[in-house]
Amino acid sequence: AQSVTQLDSHVSVSEGTPVLLRCNYSSSYSPSLFWYVQHPNKGLQLLLKYTSAATLVKGINGFEAEFKKSETSFHLTKPSAHMSDAAEYFCVVRPMNRDDKIIFGKGTRLHILP
Amino acid sequence: SQTIHQWPATLVQPVGSPLSLECTVEGTSNPNLYWYRQAAGRGLQLLFYSVGIGQISSEVPQNLSASRPQDRQFILSSKKLLLSDSGFYLCAWSVGPNTGELFFGEGSRLTVL
């Protein structure tokens, strides 16, 4: 069975310091993986996606993620946090078997300290 | 370009009252449509999805229902709301089924009192 685990429910970083949001997945096949961002009382917006091309994926707003099959991870990073990055982030896995549903992680809330 | 509209943005309803949330998509044809609920402190829960007009799949048994009367219109309804129906409801669309790349509306905040 497929699953996705976001290892931290809350992450706090100071403005200007690096961001790391962790995501591990479990899938019988090579999945497609996504990161979404949700600002308060807003819908979700796609940050980036991995679909079996380059393992290092660059997204919007300076975020990137690296697919590591050996570690079954897809961690989201940003070199320097900005106050506007404060939001909730969701890791999503779409199994290659299209009969299986898209799976959302429980989310990580990112706090940016001034 | 494609856009998705969802309304109302905020709704406060008494227990036992009916509900209707609407979602429309513009700029695309035959989208796959989804209703998600996001309860406080929880992730997203898929409620319904539709691959075409009149085709609704329910993921979670509950007192909610969904309808797709037109290709780009998706409606979430209830005849009698429960306290547990409170939450943030999100409509989304995708080009194909289970693509993983979803486009979300702005959400509807429902408070049942």
mmCIF file of C-alpha atoms in Angstrom:
data_model
loop_
_atom_site.group_PDB
_atom_site.id
_atom_site.type_symbol
_atom_site.label_atom_id
_atom_site.label_comp_id
_atom_site.label_asym_id
_atom_site.label_seq_id
_atom_site.Cartn_x
_atom_site.Cartn_y
_atom_site.Cartn_z
ATOM 1 C CA ALA A 1 0.000 0.000 0.000
ATOM 2 C CA GLN A 2 1.130 3.523 -0.718
ATOM 3 C CA SER A 3 1.637 6.098 1.982
ATOM 4 C CA VAL A 4 3.303 9.416 2.596
ATOM 5 C CA THR A 5 4.735 10.659 5.887
ATOM 6 C CA GLN A 6 5.647 14.216 6.698
ATOM 7 C CA LEU A 7 8.001 13.849 9.603
ATOM 8 C CA ASP A 8 7.383 17.233 11.237
ATOM 9 C CA SER A 9 4.021 18.813 11.940
ATOM 10 C CA HIS A 10 5.688 22.177 12.700
ATOM 11 C CA VAL A 11 9.004 23.671 11.636
ATOM 12 C CA SER A 12 10.358 27.039 12.775
ATOM 13 C CA VAL A 13 13.273 28.801 11.108
ATOM 14 C CA SER A 14 14.635 32.301 11.247
ATOM 15 C CA GLU A 15 14.272 34.572 8.245
ATOM 16 C CA GLY A 16 17.273 34.177 5.950
ATOM 17 C CA THR A 17 18.157 30.673 7.143
ATOM 18 C CA PRO A 18 17.650 27.424 5.195
ATOM 19 C CA VAL A 19 14.354 25.534 5.172
ATOM 20 C CA LEU A 20 14.055 21.740 5.250
ATOM 21 C CA LEU A 21 10.646 20.052 5.228
ATOM 22 C CA ARG A 22 10.860 16.279 5.290
ATOM 23 C CA CYS A 23 8.736 13.789 3.400
ATOM 24 C CA ASN A 24 9.039 10.042 3.104
ATOM 25 C CA TYR A 25 6.887 7.852 0.919
ATOM 26 C CA SER A 26 6.056 4.232 0.502
ATOM 27 C CA SER A 27 5.075 2.926 -2.886
ATOM 28 C CA SER A 28 5.208 -0.376 -4.727
ATOM 29 C CA TYR A 29 6.035 1.429 -7.920
ATOM 30 C CA SER A 30 7.966 4.532 -8.873
ATOM 31 C CA PRO A 31 5.545 7.249 -7.862
ATOM 32 C CA SER A 32 5.007 10.795 -8.949
ATOM 33 C CA LEU A 33 5.587 13.182 -6.059
ATOM 34 C CA PHE A 34 4.402 16.709 -5.437
ATOM 35 C CA TRP A 35 4.702 19.522 -2.926
ATOM 36 C CA TYR A 36 1.853 21.957 -2.384
ATOM 37 C CA VAL A 37 1.721 25.131 -0.297
ATOM 38 C CA GLN A 38 -1.338 26.512 1.484
ATOM 39 C CA HIS A 39 -1.465 29.985 2.966
ATOM 40 C CA PRO A 40 -4.061 30.617 5.698
ATOM 41 C CA ASN A 41 -7.646 30.324 4.492
ATOM 42 C CA LYS A 42 -6.521 29.773 0.921
ATOM 43 C CA GLY A 43 -6.505 26.885 -1.510
ATOM 44 C CA LEU A 44 -3.453 24.759 -2.211
ATOM 45 C CA GLN A 45 -0.926 25.781 -4.835
ATOM 46 C CA LEU A 46 1.480 23.437 -6.591
ATOM 47 C CA LEU A 47 5.108 24.203 -5.680
ATOM 48 C CA LEU A 48 6.853 21.501 -7.694
ATOM 49 C CA LYS A 49 6.498 17.969 -9.022
ATOM 50 C CA TYR A 50 8.668 14.945 -9.682
ATOM 51 C CA THR A 51 7.573 12.638 -12.500
ATOM 52 C CA SER A 52 10.615 10.384 -13.095
ATOM 53 C CA ALA A 53 12.740 12.904 -14.947
ATOM 54 C CA ALA A 54 15.536 14.774 -13.134
ATOM 55 C CA THR A 55 15.772 13.808 -9.472
ATOM 56 C CA LEU A 56 16.402 17.403 -8.384
ATOM 57 C CA VAL A 57 13.283 19.406 -9.054
ATOM 58 C CA LYS A 58 13.080 23.168 -8.932
ATOM 59 C CA GLY A 59 9.814 24.863 -8.110
ATOM 60 C CA ILE A 60 8.381 28.288 -7.577
ATOM 61 C CA ASN A 61 9.532 30.831 -4.985
ATOM 62 C CA GLY A 62 13.040 29.345 -4.766
ATOM 63 C CA PHE A 63 11.976 25.943 -3.440
ATOM 64 C CA GLU A 64 13.427 22.689 -4.655
ATOM 65 C CA ALA A 65 13.164 19.017 -3.764
ATOM 66 C CA GLU A 66 15.312 15.977 -4.384
ATOM 67 C CA PHE A 67 13.905 12.543 -5.090
ATOM 68 C CA LYS A 68 16.022 9.875 -3.378
ATOM 69 C CA LYS A 69 14.785 6.423 -4.231
ATOM 70 C CA SER A 70 17.216 4.656 -1.893
ATOM 71 C CA GLU A 71 15.893 6.686 1.027
ATOM 72 C CA THR A 72 12.290 6.869 -0.256
ATOM 73 C CA SER A 73 12.413 10.577 0.458
ATOM 74 C CA PHE A 74 11.355 13.776 -1.264
ATOM 75 C CA HIS A 75 12.432 16.551 1.093
ATOM 76 C CA LEU A 76 11.617 20.182 0.296
ATOM 77 C CA THR A 77 14.345 22.781 0.725
ATOM 78 C CA LYS A 78 14.970 26.476 0.279
ATOM 79 C CA PRO A 79 18.336 28.174 0.857
ATOM 80 C CA SER A 80 16.979 31.287 2.541
ATOM 81 C CA ALA A 81 13.576 31.623 4.190
ATOM 82 C CA HIS A 82 11.401 34.656 3.663
ATOM 83 C CA MET A 83 8.563 35.824 5.873
ATOM 84 C CA SER A 84 6.123 35.143 3.035
ATOM 85 C CA ASP A 85 7.055 31.446 3.153
ATOM 86 C CA ALA A 86 5.070 31.026 6.368
ATOM 87 C CA ALA A 87 2.364 28.548 5.360
ATOM 88 C CA GLU A 88 1.419 24.896 5.475
ATOM 89 C CA TYR A 89 3.143 22.500 3.088
ATOM 90 C CA PHE A 90 1.787 19.189 1.852
ATOM 91 C CA CYS A 91 3.702 16.315 0.316
ATOM 92 C CA VAL A 92 1.602 14.292 -2.110
ATOM 93 C CA VAL A 93 2.196 10.950 -3.786
ATOM 94 C CA ARG A 94 0.454 9.694 -6.865
ATOM 95 C CA PRO A 95 1.057 5.995 -7.288
ATOM 96 C CA MET A 96 1.890 4.740 -10.761
ATOM 97 C CA ASN A 97 -1.106 2.430 -10.544
ATOM 98 C CA ARG A 98 -3.825 4.855 -11.532
ATOM 99 C CA ASP A 99 -6.441 2.851 -9.714
ATOM 100 C CA ASP A 100 -4.842 3.982 -6.478
ATOM 101 C CA LYS A 101 -5.808 7.356 -5.100
ATOM 102 C CA ILE A 102 -3.667 10.413 -4.648
ATOM 103 C CA ILE A 103 -2.353 10.497 -1.087
ATOM 104 C CA PHE A 104 -1.789 13.703 0.852
ATOM 105 C CA GLY A 105 0.553 13.964 3.792
ATOM 106 C CA LYS A 106 -0.805 15.514 6.983
ATOM 107 C CA GLY A 107 1.078 18.736 6.341
ATOM 108 C CA THR A 108 3.933 20.685 7.904
ATOM 109 C CA ARG A 109 3.348 24.177 9.180
ATOM 110 C CA LEU A 110 6.339 26.404 8.528
ATOM 111 C CA HIS A 111 6.889 29.318 10.907
ATOM 112 C CA ILE A 112 9.339 32.074 10.005
ATOM 113 C CA LEU A 113 10.917 33.927 12.913
ATOM 114 C CA PRO A 114 11.987 37.544 12.375
ATOM 115 C CA SER B 1 -6.037 30.187 -18.981
ATOM 116 C CA GLN B 2 -7.928 27.965 -16.616
ATOM 117 C CA THR B 3 -9.573 29.300 -13.476
ATOM 118 C CA ILE B 4 -11.613 27.759 -10.715
ATOM 119 C CA HIS B 5 -14.215 29.592 -8.690
ATOM 120 C CA GLN B 6 -15.682 28.411 -5.434
ATOM 121 C CA TRP B 7 -18.382 30.045 -3.314
ATOM 122 C CA PRO B 8 -19.408 31.090 -0.796
ATOM 123 C CA ALA B 9 -16.060 31.788 0.829
ATOM 124 C CA THR B 10 -17.505 31.757 4.330
ATOM 125 C CA LEU B 11 -20.676 30.210 5.677
ATOM 126 C CA VAL B 12 -22.161 29.937 9.151
ATOM 127 C CA GLN B 13 -25.098 27.559 9.386
ATOM 128 C CA PRO B 14 -27.173 26.078 12.230
ATOM 129 C CA VAL B 15 -27.278 22.343 12.835
ATOM 130 C CA GLY B 16 -29.953 20.702 10.730
ATOM 131 C CA SER B 17 -29.933 23.319 7.986
ATOM 132 C CA PRO B 18 -29.166 22.529 4.335
ATOM 133 C CA LEU B 19 -25.900 23.242 2.551
ATOM 134 C CA SER B 20 -24.923 24.059 -0.980
ATOM 135 C CA LEU B 21 -21.364 24.860 -2.029
ATOM 136 C CA GLU B 22 -20.666 25.529 -5.675
ATOM 137 C CA CYS B 23 -17.584 25.223 -7.803
ATOM 138 C CA THR B 24 -17.071 26.086 -11.453
ATOM 139 C CA VAL B 25 -14.064 25.706 -13.709
ATOM 140 C CA GLU B 26 -13.351 27.872 -16.721
ATOM 141 C CA GLY B 27 -10.978 27.468 -19.622
ATOM 142 C CA THR B 28 -10.952 23.682 -19.895
ATOM 143 C CA SER B 29 -13.273 20.879 -20.975
ATOM 144 C CA ASN B 30 -14.158 17.626 -19.253
ATOM 145 C CA PRO B 31 -12.074 18.243 -16.139
ATOM 146 C CA ASN B 32 -11.882 15.744 -13.312
ATOM 147 C CA LEU B 33 -13.448 17.443 -10.295
ATOM 148 C CA TYR B 34 -12.888 16.877 -6.594
ATOM 149 C CA TRP B 35 -14.279 17.956 -3.234
ATOM 150 C CA TYR B 36 -11.904 17.796 -0.286
ATOM 151 C CA ARG B 37 -12.489 18.659 3.361
ATOM 152 C CA GLN B 38 -9.820 19.968 5.659
ATOM 153 C CA ALA B 39 -10.700 19.795 9.344
ATOM 154 C CA ALA B 40 -8.698 21.735 11.903
ATOM 155 C CA GLY B 41 -5.305 20.142 12.515
ATOM 156 C CA ARG B 42 -5.863 17.417 9.941
ATOM 157 C CA GLY B 43 -4.815 16.799 6.399
ATOM 158 C CA LEU B 44 -7.037 16.742 3.357
ATOM 159 C CA GLN B 45 -9.825 14.214 3.119
ATOM 160 C CA LEU B 46 -11.198 13.368 -0.319
ATOM 161 C CA LEU B 47 -14.988 13.440 -0.202
ATOM 162 C CA PHE B 48 -16.104 13.092 -3.808
ATOM 163 C CA TYR B 49 -14.649 13.029 -7.277
ATOM 164 C CA SER B 50 -16.185 13.107 -10.725
ATOM 165 C CA VAL B 51 -14.802 12.143 -14.117
ATOM 166 C CA GLY B 52 -17.813 13.389 -16.064
ATOM 167 C CA ILE B 53 -21.342 14.801 -15.968
ATOM 168 C CA GLY B 54 -23.521 12.839 -13.575
ATOM 169 C CA GLN B 55 -20.617 10.569 -12.568
ATOM 170 C CA ILE B 56 -19.892 10.882 -8.861
ATOM 171 C CA SER B 57 -17.722 8.667 -6.715
ATOM 172 C CA SER B 58 -18.001 8.929 -2.949
ATOM 173 C CA GLU B 59 -14.974 8.238 -0.829
ATOM 174 C CA VAL B 60 -16.417 8.602 2.642
ATOM 175 C CA PRO B 61 -19.972 7.688 3.715
ATOM 176 C CA GLN B 62 -21.582 10.708 5.343
ATOM 177 C CA ASN B 63 -24.529 13.044 5.141
ATOM 178 C CA LEU B 64 -22.983 14.991 2.277
ATOM 179 C CA SER B 65 -23.669 14.496 -1.419
ATOM 180 C CA ALA B 66 -22.246 15.869 -4.637
ATOM 181 C CA SER B 67 -23.665 16.536 -8.063
ATOM 182 C CA ARG B 68 -22.252 17.519 -11.429
ATOM 183 C CA PRO B 69 -25.099 18.968 -13.456
ATOM 184 C CA GLN B 70 -22.802 20.488 -16.074
ATOM 185 C CA ASP B 71 -19.360 19.663 -17.394
ATOM 186 C CA ARG B 72 -17.592 22.339 -15.381
ATOM 187 C CA GLN B 73 -19.884 22.659 -12.373
ATOM 188 C CA PHE B 74 -19.554 20.669 -9.158
ATOM 189 C CA ILE B 75 -21.898 21.095 -6.198
ATOM 190 C CA LEU B 76 -21.540 19.842 -2.641
ATOM 191 C CA SER B 77 -24.780 19.520 -0.694
ATOM 192 C CA SER B 78 -26.313 18.393 2.520
ATOM 193 C CA LYS B 79 -29.951 18.164 3.578
ATOM 194 C CA LYS B 80 -29.182 18.479 7.296
ATOM 195 C CA LEU B 81 -25.842 19.696 8.588
ATOM 196 C CA LEU B 82 -24.114 18.187 11.601
ATOM 197 C CA LEU B 83 -21.637 19.887 13.923
ATOM 198 C CA SER B 84 -18.969 17.572 12.562
ATOM 199 C CA ASP B 85 -19.461 19.000 9.072
ATOM 200 C CA SER B 86 -17.595 22.148 10.083
ATOM 201 C CA GLY B 87 -14.371 22.592 8.180
ATOM 202 C CA PHE B 88 -12.648 24.048 5.181
ATOM 203 C CA TYR B 89 -13.971 22.674 1.902
ATOM 204 C CA LEU B 90 -11.821 22.743 -1.180
ATOM 205 C CA CYS B 91 -12.826 22.154 -4.768
ATOM 206 C CA ALA B 92 -10.144 21.081 -7.210
ATOM 207 C CA TRP B 93 -9.786 19.983 -10.795
ATOM 208 C CA SER B 94 -7.276 18.023 -12.826
ATOM 209 C CA VAL B 95 -6.764 17.268 -16.483
ATOM 210 C CA GLY B 96 -6.976 13.515 -16.023
ATOM 211 C CA PRO B 97 -7.856 11.105 -13.231
ATOM 212 C CA ASN B 98 -5.338 10.730 -10.436
ATOM 213 C CA THR B 99 -2.722 12.884 -12.131
ATOM 214 C CA GLY B 100 -1.580 14.299 -8.805
ATOM 215 C CA GLU B 101 -1.445 17.780 -10.304
ATOM 216 C CA LEU B 102 -4.490 19.441 -8.879
ATOM 217 C CA PHE B 103 -5.688 23.007 -9.213
ATOM 218 C CA PHE B 104 -7.538 24.205 -6.140
ATOM 219 C CA GLY B 105 -10.178 26.817 -5.520
ATOM 220 C CA GLU B 106 -9.854 29.315 -2.717
ATOM 221 C CA GLY B 107 -11.909 27.225 -0.335
ATOM 222 C CA SER B 108 -15.144 27.622 1.630
ATOM 223 C CA ARG B 109 -15.034 27.911 5.407
ATOM 224 C CA LEU B 110 -18.131 26.252 6.909
ATOM 225 C CA THR B 111 -18.998 26.671 10.560
ATOM 226 C CA VAL B 112 -21.936 24.697 11.879
ATOM 227 C CA LEU B 113 -23.347 25.985 15.160
#
